[in-house]
CSV table of C-alpha atoms and ligand atoms in Angstrom, one decimal:
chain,number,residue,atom,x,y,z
Z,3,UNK,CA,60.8,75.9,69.9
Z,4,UNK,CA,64.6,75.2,69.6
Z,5,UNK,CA,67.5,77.7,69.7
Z,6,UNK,CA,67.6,78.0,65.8
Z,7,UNK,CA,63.7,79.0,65.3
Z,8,UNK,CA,63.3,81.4,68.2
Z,9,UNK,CA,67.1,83.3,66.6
Z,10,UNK,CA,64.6,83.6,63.4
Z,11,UNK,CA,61.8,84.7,65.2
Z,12,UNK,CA,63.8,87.1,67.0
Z,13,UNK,CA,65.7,88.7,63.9
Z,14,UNK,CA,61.8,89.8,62.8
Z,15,UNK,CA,62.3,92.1,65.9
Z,16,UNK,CA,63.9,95.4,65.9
Z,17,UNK,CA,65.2,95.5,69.3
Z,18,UNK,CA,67.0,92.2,68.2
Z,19,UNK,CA,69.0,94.5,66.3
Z,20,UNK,CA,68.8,97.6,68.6
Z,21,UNK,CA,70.4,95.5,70.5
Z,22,UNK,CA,73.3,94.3,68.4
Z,23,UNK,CA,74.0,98.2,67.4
Z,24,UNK,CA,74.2,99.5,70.9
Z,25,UNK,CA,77.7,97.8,71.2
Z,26,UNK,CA,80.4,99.9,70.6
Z,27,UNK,CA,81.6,100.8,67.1
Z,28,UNK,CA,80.1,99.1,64.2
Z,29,UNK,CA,79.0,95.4,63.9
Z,30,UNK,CA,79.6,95.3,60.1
Z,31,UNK,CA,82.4,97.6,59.9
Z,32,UNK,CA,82.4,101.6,58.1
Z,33,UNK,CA,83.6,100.3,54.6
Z,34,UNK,CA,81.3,99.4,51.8
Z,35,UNK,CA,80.4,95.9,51.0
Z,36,UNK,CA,83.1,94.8,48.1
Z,37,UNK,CA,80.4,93.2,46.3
Z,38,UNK,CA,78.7,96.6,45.6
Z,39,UNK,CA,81.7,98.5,45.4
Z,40,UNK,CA,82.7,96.1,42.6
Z,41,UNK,CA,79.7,97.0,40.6
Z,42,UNK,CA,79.1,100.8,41.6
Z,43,UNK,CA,80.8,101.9,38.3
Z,44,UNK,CA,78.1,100.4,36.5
Z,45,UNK,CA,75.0,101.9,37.5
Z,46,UNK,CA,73.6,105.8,36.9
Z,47,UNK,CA,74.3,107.9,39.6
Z,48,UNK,CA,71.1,109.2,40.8
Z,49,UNK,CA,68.7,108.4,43.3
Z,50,UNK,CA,69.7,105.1,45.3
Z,51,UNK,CA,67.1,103.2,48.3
Z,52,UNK,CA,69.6,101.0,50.6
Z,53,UNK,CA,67.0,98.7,52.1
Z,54,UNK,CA,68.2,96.8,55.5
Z,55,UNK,CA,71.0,99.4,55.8
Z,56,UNK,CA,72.3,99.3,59.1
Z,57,UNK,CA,74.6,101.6,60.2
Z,58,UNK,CA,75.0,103.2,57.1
Z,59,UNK,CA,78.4,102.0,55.7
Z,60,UNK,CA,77.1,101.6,52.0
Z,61,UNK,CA,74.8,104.2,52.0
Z,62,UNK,CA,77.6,106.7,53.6
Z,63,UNK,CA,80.2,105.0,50.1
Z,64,UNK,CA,76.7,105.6,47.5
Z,65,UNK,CA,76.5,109.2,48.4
Z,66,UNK,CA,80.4,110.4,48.5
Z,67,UNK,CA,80.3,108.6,44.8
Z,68,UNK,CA,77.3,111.0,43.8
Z,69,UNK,CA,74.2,109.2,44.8
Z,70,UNK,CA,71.1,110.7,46.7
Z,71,UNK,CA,70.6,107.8,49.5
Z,72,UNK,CA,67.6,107.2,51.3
Z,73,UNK,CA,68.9,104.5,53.9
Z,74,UNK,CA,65.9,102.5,55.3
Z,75,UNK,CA,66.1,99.9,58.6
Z,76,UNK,CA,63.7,99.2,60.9
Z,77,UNK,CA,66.4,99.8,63.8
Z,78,UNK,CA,66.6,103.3,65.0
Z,79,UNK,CA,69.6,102.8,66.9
Z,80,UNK,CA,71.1,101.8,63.7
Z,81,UNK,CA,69.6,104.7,61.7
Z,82,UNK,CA,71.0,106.8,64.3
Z,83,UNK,CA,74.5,105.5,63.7
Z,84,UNK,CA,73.8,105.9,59.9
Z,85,UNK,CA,73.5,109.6,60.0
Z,86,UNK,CA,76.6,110.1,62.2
Z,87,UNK,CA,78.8,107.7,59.8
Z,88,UNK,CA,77.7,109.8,57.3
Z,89,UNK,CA,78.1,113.1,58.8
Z,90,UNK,CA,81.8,112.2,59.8
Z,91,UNK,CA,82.4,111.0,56.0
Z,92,UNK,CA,81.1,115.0,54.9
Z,93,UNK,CA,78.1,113.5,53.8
Z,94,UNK,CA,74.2,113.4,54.4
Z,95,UNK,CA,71.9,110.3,54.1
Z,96,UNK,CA,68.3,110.4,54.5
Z,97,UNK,CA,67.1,107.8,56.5
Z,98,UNK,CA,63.9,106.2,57.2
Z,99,UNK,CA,62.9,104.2,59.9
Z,100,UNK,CA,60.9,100.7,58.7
Z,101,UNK,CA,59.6,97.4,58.8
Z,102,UNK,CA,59.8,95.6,55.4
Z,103,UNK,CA,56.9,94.2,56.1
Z,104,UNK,CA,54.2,96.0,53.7
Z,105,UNK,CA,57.6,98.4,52.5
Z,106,UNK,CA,56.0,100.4,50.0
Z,107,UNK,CA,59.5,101.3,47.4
Z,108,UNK,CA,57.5,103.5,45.5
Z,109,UNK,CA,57.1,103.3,41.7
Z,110,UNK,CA,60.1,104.0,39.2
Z,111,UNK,CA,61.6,106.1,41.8
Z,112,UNK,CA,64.8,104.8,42.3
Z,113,UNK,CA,68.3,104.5,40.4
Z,114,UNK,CA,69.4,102.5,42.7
Z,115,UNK,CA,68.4,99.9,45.2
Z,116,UNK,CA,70.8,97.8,47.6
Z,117,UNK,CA,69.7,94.9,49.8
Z,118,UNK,CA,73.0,93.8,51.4
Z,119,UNK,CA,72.9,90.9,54.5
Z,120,UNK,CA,68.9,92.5,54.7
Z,121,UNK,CA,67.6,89.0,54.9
Z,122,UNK,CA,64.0,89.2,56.3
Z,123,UNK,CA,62.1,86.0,56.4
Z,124,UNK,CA,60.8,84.6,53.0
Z,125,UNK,CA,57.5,85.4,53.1
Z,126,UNK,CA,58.4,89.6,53.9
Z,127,UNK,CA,61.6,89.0,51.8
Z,128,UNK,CA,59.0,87.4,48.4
Z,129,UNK,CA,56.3,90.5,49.2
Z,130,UNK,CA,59.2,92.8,49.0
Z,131,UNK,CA,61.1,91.7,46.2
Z,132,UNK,CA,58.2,91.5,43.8
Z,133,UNK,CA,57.9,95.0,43.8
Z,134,UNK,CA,61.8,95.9,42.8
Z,135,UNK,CA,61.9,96.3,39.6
Z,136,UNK,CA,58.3,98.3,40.1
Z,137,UNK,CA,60.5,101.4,42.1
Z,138,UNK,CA,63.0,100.9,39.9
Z,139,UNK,CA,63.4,103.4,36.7
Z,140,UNK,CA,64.0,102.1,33.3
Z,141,UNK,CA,67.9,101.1,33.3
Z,142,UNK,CA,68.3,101.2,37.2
Z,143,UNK,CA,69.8,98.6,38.9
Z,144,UNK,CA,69.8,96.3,41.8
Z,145,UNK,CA,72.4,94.8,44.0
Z,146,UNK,CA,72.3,92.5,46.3
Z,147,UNK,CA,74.6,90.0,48.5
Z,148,UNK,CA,73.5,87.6,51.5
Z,149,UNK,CA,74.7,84.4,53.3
Z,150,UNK,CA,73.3,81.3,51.3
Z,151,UNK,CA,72.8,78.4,52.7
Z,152,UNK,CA,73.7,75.1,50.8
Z,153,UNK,CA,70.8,73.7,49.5
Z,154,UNK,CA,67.7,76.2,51.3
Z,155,UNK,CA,64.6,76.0,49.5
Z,156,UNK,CA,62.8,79.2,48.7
Z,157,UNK,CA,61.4,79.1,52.2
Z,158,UNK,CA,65.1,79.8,53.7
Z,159,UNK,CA,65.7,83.0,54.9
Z,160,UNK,CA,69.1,82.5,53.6
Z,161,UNK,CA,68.1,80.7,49.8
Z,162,UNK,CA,70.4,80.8,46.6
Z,163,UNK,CA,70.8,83.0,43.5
Z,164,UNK,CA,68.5,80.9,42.2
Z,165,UNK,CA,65.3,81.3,44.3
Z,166,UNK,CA,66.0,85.1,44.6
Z,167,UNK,CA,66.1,85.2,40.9
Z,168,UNK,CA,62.5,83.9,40.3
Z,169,UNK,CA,61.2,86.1,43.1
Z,170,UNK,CA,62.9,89.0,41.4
Z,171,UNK,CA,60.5,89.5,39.0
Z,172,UNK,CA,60.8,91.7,35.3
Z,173,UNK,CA,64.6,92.2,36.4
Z,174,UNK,CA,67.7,91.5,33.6
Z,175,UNK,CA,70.3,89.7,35.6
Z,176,UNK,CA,74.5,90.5,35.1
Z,177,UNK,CA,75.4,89.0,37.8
Z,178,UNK,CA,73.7,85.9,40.1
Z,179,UNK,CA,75.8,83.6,41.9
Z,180,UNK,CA,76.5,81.2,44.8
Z,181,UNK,CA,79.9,81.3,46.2
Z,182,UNK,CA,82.1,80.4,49.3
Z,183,UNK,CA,84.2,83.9,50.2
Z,184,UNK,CA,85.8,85.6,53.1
Z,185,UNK,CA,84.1,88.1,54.8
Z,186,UNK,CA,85.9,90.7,56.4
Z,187,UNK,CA,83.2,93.1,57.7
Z,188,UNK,CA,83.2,94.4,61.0
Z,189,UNK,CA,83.3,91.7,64.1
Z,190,UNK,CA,80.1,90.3,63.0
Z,191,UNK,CA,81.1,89.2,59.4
Z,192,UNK,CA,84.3,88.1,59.8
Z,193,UNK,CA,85.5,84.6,58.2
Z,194,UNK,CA,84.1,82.5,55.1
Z,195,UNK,CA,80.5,82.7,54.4
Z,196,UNK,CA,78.9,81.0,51.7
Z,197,UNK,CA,77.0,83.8,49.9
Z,198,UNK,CA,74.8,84.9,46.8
Z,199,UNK,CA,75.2,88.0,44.9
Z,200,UNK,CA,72.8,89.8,42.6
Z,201,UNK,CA,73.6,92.5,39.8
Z,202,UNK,CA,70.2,93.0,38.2
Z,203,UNK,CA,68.9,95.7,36.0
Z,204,UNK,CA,65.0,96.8,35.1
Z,205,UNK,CA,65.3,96.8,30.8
Z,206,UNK,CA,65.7,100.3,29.3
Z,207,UNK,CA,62.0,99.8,27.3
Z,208,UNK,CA,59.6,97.4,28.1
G,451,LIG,C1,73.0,91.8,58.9
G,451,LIG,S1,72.4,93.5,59.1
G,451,LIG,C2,73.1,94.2,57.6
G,451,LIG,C3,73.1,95.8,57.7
G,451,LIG,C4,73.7,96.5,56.5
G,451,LIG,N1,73.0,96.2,55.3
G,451,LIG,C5,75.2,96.1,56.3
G,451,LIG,O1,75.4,95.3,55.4
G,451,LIG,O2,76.0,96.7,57.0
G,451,LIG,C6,70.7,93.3,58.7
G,451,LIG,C7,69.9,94.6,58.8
G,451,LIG,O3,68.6,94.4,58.4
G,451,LIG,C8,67.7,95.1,59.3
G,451,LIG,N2,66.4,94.4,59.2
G,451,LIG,C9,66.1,93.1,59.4
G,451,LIG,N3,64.8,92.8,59.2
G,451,LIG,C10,64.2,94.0,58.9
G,451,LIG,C11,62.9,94.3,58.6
G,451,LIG,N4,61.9,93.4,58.6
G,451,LIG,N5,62.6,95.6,58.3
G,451,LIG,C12,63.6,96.5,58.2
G,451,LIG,N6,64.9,96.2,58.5
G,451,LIG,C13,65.2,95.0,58.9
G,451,LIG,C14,68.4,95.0,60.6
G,451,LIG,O4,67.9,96.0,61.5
G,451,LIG,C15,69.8,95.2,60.2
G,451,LIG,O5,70.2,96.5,60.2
């Protein structure tokens, strides 16, 4: 198994990521991803599901704007630093700790649902994704950005705009691009990244 396949495999793992969030402070900073915060005056305030959270930087930005966040990882270390961002920003998130494998969202639950850098392997990530626009209520939205790599297939963990799309099914698209930017995220996203975002909403009436 080389370096680059036993890094996937291990990313599957929570204490990968147990790991990574017992350093100190936060790996991806305590500001919200600009992508979303780009887009937040778009979408109904109500109820938002941050999927892959983390440490609870977007979740902590959703609910001082108004939203009722349910942040959902399947790190607990990271959950744990989610509810004390939050709590020092005057704020509480729910949080819930999961594996997105077999991640039940519910049905037309949600106002809101975020997937930023959560970028589980493709065959969790297509199981998942098929079942947005399900837990989404008519005229919510969903936002997305993670690293893209040139030319992945649909197999990638890190695919296109393009491949996302199709597995997003019954979803409107605004926004869905590939793009070279600078990251300036915590110590772990820190430099150019070649990314794709998603600004997708589930149709009014059906
Ligand atoms: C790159 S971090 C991004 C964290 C956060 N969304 C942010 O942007 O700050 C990826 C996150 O996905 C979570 N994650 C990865 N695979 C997962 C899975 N199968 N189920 C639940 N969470 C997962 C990790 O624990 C980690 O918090």
């Amino acid at each position: 198994m080389t370096a680059h396949m036993r890094d996937g495999v291990n990313r599957n793992r929570p204490q990968y990521w147990d790991a990574r969030f017992a350093e100190d402070g936060f790996a991806y900073g305590t500001e919200p991803n600009d992508f979303l915060v780009s887009v937040v005056q778009q979408i109904r305030v109500g109820d938002a599901l941050c999927l892959c959270e983390g440490e609870g930087r977007n979740a902590t930005f959703l609910t001082q704007r108004g939203f009722r966040c349910t942040a959902v990882d399947f790190s607990p270390v990271a959950l744990r630093k989610a509810e004390s961002l939050a709590a020092q920003r005057g704020v509480i998130i729910a949080t819930r700790c999961a594996d997105m494998a077999g991640f039940d969202p519910g049905i037309a639950q949600w106002d809101l649902v975020t997937m930023i850098f959560g970028q589980p392997d493709c065959t969790i990530r297509r199981a998942l994704y098929a079942r947005i626009a399900t837990c989404l209520r008519p005229g919510g939205a969903f936002v997305l950005e993670t690293k893209a790599e040139e030319g992945a297939t649909a197999e990638s963990r890190y695919p296109g705009s393009a491949n996302l799309c199709a597995e997003l099914i019954d979803l409107e698209f605004e926004i869905a691009r590939d793009g070279l930017r600078v990251l300036k995220e915590g110590r772990y996203h820190d430099g150019e990244q070649r990314t794709a975002q998603i600004f997708a909403f589930k149709r009014l009436k059906r």
